[in-house]
Coordinates of C-alpha atoms and ligand atoms in Angstrom, one line a residue:
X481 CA -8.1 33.1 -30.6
X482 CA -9.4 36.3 -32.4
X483 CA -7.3 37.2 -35.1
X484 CA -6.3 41.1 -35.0
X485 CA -6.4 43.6 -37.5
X486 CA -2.7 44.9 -37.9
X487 CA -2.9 48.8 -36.4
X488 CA -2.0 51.5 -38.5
X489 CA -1.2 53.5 -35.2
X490 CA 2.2 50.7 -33.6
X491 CA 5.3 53.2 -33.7
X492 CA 8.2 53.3 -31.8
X493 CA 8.6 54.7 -28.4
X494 CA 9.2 59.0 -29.1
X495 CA 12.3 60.1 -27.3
X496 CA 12.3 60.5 -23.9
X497 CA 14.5 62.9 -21.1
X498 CA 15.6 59.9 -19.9
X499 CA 17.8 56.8 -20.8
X500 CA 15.9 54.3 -22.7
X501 CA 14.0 52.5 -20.4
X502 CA 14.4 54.6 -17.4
X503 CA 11.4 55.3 -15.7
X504 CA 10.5 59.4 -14.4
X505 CA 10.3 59.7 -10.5
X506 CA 9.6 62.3 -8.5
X507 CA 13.6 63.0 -8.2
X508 CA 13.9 63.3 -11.6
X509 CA 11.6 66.9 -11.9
X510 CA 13.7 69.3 -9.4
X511 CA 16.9 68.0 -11.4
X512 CA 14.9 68.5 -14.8
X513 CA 14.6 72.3 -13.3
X514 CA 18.3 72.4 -12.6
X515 CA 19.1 71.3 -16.1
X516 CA 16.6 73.6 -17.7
X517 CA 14.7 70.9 -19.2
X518 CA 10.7 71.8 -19.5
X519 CA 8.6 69.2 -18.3
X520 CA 5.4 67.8 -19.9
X521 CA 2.0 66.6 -18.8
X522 CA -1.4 65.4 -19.3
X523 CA -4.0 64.0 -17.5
X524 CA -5.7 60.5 -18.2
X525 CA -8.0 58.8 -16.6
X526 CA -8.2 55.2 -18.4
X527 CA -6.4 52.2 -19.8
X528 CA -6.4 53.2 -23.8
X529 CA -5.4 56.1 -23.6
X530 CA -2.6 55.3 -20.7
X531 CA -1.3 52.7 -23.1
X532 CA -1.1 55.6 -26.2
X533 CA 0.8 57.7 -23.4
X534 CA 3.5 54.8 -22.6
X535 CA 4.7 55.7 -26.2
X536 CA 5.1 59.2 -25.9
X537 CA 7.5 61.4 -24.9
X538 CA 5.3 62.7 -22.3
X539 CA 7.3 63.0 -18.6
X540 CA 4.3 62.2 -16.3
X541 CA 0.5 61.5 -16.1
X542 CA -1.4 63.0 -13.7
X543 CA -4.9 61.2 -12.8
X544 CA -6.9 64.0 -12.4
X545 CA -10.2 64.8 -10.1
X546 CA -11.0 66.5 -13.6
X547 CA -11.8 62.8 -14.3
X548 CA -15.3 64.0 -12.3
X549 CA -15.8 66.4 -15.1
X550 CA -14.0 64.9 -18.5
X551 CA -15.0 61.0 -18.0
X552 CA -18.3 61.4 -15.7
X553 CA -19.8 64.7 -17.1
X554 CA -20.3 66.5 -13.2
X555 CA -20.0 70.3 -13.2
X556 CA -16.8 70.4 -11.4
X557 CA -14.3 68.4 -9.8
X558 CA -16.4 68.3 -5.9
X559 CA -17.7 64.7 -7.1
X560 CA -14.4 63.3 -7.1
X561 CA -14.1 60.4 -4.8
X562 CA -11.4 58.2 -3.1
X563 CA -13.1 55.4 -4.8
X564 CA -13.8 56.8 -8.1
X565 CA -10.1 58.1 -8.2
X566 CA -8.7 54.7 -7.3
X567 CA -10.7 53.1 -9.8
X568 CA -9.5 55.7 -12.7
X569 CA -5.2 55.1 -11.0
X570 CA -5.9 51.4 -11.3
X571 CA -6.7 51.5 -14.9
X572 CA -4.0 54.0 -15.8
X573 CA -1.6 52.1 -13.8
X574 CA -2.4 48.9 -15.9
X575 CA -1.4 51.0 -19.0
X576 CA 0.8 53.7 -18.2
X577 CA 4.2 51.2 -18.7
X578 CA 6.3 52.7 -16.3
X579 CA 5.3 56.4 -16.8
X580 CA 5.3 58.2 -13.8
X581 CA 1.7 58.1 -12.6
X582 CA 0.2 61.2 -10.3
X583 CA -3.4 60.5 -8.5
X584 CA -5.7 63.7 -7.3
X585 CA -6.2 63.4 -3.5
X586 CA -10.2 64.4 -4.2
X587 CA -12.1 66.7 -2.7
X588 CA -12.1 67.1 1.6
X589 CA -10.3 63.9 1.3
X590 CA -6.9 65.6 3.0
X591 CA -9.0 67.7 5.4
X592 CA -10.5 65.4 8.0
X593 CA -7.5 64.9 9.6
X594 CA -4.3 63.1 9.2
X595 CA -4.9 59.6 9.8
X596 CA -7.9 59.7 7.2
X597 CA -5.6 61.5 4.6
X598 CA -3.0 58.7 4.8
X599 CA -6.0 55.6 4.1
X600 CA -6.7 58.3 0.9
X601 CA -3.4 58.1 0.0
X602 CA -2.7 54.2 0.9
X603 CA -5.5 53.8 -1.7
X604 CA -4.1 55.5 -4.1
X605 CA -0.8 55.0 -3.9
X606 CA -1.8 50.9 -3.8
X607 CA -4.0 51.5 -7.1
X608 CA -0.9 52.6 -9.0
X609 CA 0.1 55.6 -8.0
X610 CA 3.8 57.2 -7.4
X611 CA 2.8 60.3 -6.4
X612 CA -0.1 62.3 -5.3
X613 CA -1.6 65.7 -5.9
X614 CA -2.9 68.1 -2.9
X615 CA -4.9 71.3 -3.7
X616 CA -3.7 74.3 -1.9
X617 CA -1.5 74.5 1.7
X618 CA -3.4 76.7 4.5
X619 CA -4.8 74.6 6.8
X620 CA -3.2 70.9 6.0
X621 CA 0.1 71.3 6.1
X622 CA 0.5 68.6 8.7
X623 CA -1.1 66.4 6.2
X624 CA 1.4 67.4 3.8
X625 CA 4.4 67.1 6.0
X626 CA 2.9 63.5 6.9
X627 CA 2.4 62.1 3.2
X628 CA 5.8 63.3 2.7
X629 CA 7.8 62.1 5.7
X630 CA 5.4 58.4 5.0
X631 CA 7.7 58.0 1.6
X632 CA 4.7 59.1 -0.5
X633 CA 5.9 61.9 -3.0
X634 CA 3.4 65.2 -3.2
X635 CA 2.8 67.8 -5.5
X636 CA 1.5 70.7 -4.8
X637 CA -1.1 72.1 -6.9
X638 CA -2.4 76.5 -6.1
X639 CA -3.7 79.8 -7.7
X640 CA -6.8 78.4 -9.3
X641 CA -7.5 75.4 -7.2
X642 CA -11.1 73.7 -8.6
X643 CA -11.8 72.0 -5.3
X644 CA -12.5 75.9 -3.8
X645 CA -14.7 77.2 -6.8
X646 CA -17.6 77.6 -5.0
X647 CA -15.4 80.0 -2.5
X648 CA -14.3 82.0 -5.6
X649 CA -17.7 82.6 -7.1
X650 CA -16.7 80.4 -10.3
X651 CA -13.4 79.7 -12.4
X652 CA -11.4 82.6 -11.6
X653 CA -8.1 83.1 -12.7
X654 CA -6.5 83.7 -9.0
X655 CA -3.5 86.1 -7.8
X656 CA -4.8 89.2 -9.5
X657 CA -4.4 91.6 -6.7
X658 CA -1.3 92.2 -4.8
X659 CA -2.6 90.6 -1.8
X660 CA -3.8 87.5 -3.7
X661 CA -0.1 87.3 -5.3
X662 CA 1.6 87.8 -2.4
X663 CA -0.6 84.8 -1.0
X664 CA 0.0 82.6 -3.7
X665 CA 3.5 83.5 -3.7
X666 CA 4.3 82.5 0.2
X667 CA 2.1 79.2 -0.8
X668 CA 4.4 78.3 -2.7
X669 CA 7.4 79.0 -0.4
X670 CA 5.5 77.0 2.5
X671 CA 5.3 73.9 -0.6
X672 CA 8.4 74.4 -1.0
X673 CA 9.5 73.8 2.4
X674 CA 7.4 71.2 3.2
X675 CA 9.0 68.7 0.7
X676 CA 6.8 68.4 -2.6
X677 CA 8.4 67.8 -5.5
X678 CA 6.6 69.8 -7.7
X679 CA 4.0 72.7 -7.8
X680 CA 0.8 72.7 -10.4
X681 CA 0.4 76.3 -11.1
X682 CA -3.5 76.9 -12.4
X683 CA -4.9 80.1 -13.9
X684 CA -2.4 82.6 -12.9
X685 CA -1.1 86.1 -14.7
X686 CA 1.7 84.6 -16.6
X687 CA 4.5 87.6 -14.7
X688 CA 3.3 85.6 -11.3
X689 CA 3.8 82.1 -12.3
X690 CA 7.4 83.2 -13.6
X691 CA 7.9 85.2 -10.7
X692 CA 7.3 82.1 -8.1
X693 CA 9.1 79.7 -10.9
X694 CA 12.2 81.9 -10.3
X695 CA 11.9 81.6 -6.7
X696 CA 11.8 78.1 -6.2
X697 CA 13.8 75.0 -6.8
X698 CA 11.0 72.5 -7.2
X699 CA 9.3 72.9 -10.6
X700 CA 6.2 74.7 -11.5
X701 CA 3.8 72.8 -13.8
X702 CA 1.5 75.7 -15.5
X703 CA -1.7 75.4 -17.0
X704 CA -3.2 78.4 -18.1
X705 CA 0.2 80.4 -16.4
X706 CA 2.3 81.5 -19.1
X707 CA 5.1 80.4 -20.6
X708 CA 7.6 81.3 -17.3
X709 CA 6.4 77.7 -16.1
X710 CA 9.3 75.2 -15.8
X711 CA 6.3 72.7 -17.0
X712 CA 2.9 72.7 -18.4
X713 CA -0.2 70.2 -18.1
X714 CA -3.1 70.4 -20.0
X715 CA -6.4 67.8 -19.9
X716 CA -5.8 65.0 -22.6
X717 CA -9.2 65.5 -23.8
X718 CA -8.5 69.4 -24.3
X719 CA -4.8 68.8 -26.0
X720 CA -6.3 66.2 -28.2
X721 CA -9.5 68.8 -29.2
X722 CA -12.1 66.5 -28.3
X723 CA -14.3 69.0 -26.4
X724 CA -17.6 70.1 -28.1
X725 CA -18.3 72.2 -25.1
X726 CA -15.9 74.9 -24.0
X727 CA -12.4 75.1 -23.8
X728 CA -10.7 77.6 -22.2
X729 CA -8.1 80.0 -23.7
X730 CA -4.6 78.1 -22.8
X731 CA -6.2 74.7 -23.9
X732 CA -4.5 74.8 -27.5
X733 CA -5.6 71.6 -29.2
X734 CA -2.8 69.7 -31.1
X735 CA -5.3 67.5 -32.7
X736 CA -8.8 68.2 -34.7
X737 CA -10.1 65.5 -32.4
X738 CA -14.1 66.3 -32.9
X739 CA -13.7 66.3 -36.7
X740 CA -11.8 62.9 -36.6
X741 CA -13.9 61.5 -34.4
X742 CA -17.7 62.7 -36.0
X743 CA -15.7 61.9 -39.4
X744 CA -14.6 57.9 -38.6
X745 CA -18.5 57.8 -37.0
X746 CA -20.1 58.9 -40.0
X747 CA -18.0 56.8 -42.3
X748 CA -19.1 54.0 -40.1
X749 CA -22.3 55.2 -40.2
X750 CA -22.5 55.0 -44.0
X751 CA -20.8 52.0 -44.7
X752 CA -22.7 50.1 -42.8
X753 CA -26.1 51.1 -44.1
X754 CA -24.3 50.9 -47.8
X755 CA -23.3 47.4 -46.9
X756 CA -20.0 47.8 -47.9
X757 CA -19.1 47.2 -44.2
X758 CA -17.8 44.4 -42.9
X759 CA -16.4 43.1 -46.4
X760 CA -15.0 39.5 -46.9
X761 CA -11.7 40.0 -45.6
X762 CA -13.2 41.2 -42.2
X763 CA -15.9 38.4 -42.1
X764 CA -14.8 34.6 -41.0
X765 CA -15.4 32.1 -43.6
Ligands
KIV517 O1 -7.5 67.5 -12.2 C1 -6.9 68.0 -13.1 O2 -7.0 67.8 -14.3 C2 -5.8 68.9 -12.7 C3 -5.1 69.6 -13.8 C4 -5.9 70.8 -14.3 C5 -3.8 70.1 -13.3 O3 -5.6 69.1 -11.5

């Protein structure tokens, strides 16, 4: 067997909501509302990172159809599929250690009906999942209803909803205009009633988001909505500054991830064309 190098990185489990050990479901967010305890999320789309995420604090992973975007480099999330989504649960899943694991239902894949939403889901949920994520309401509520009553937890996901972007004319921050409010607003309500457990909140005027928060008693997960949220999600990638692209506004990175990154590469880089890479102690004898 290989031997390891010991990692600088093994610490403890952070503190957690929860009892020691006791793994988030999908119960645990309207209660987290009730007791005025924020909720936290990121995406993640693979093993390594999954496994860093089992020692956080974090509440819940989502597997987002961002994945398209972050891990396979499309222009939006439209090139999502059932397949590349159960692919991307399956590995987070293998990692996550009993964090509660969230799976994008992917573009058109819970509009063709109810019996083809429910193989969607079935693969997801089968890959790892505990939970999955629906864009918007209008239209599929049936679909909704059905995950729900099938023992599959939802969460709802509206205002800026990526899957529409080509009906918005780009990434728009949505609910702008008293009519759009409103509509986001009885979205919401309709969620509500149809049994998710939690609403994803995207791009909204902050004094919206806190309105709908107020109004509901299901959680609302923000990202770019303010700080009226009684959650917020940002992308892994984003949180952990790895872009070297854009980043929008509300992605505040916690970490200078491009300079650690382009700074370990280089070192590499020049130890290894100094020679003074491997050295003895990393070689075998
Ligand atoms: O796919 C995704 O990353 C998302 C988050 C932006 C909430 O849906």
């Amino acid at each position: 067997m290989l031997e390891s190098n010991s990692s600088p990185s093994s610490r403890a489990p952070a503190p957690h909501l929860l009892p020691a050990g006791q793994a988030m479901t999908s119960g645990d967010f309207p209660r987290a509302k009730k007791q005025q305890r924020k909720l936290s999320m990121v995406t993640c789309y693979d093993y390594t990172f999954a496994r860093l995420l089992s020692r956080s604090a974090i509440d819940g992973i989502l597997v987002g159809d961002s994945a398209a975007m972050v891990v396979h480099g499309y222009s939006s999330t439209l090139h999502a599929t059932v397949e590349m989504m159960r692919t991307h649960t399956q590995a987070v899943a293998r990692g996550a250690g009993g964090k509660f694991v969230i799976a994008d239902m992917p573009f058109l894949s819970f509009r063709k009906g109810v019996a083809a939403a429910l193989e969607s889901a079935q693969a997801l949920m089968t890959a790892g999942a505990q939970a999955v994520k629906v864009e918007g309401v209008g239209g599929h509520e049936d679909v909704i209803e059905r995950l729900v009553e099938s023992g599959i937890p939802v969460m709802g996901h509206l205002g800026l909803q990526p899957q529409s972007l080509h009906a918005y004319g780009g990434f728009r921050v949505q609910g702008r205009t008293p009519d759009s409010a409103r509509r986001i607003a009885g979205h919401a309500r309709a969620l509500e009633d149809l049994g998710v457990f939690a609403i994803v909140l995207e791009c909204v005027p902050a004094p919206l988001a806190a309105e709908i928060t107020g109004s509901l008693r299901i959680p609302t997960i923000g990202i770019g909505a303010g700080a009226g949220c009684d959650g917020q999600i940002l992308v892994l990638q984003d949180l952990l500054g790895l872009n070297i692209d854009f980043t929008p506004k509300f992605a505040r990175p916690f970490l200078d991830g491009v300079s650690g990154v382009l700074d370990a590469l280089d070192r590499f880089d020049g130890e290894v064309k100094s020679g003074s890479f491997p050295a003895r102690e990393e070689s075998y004898a």
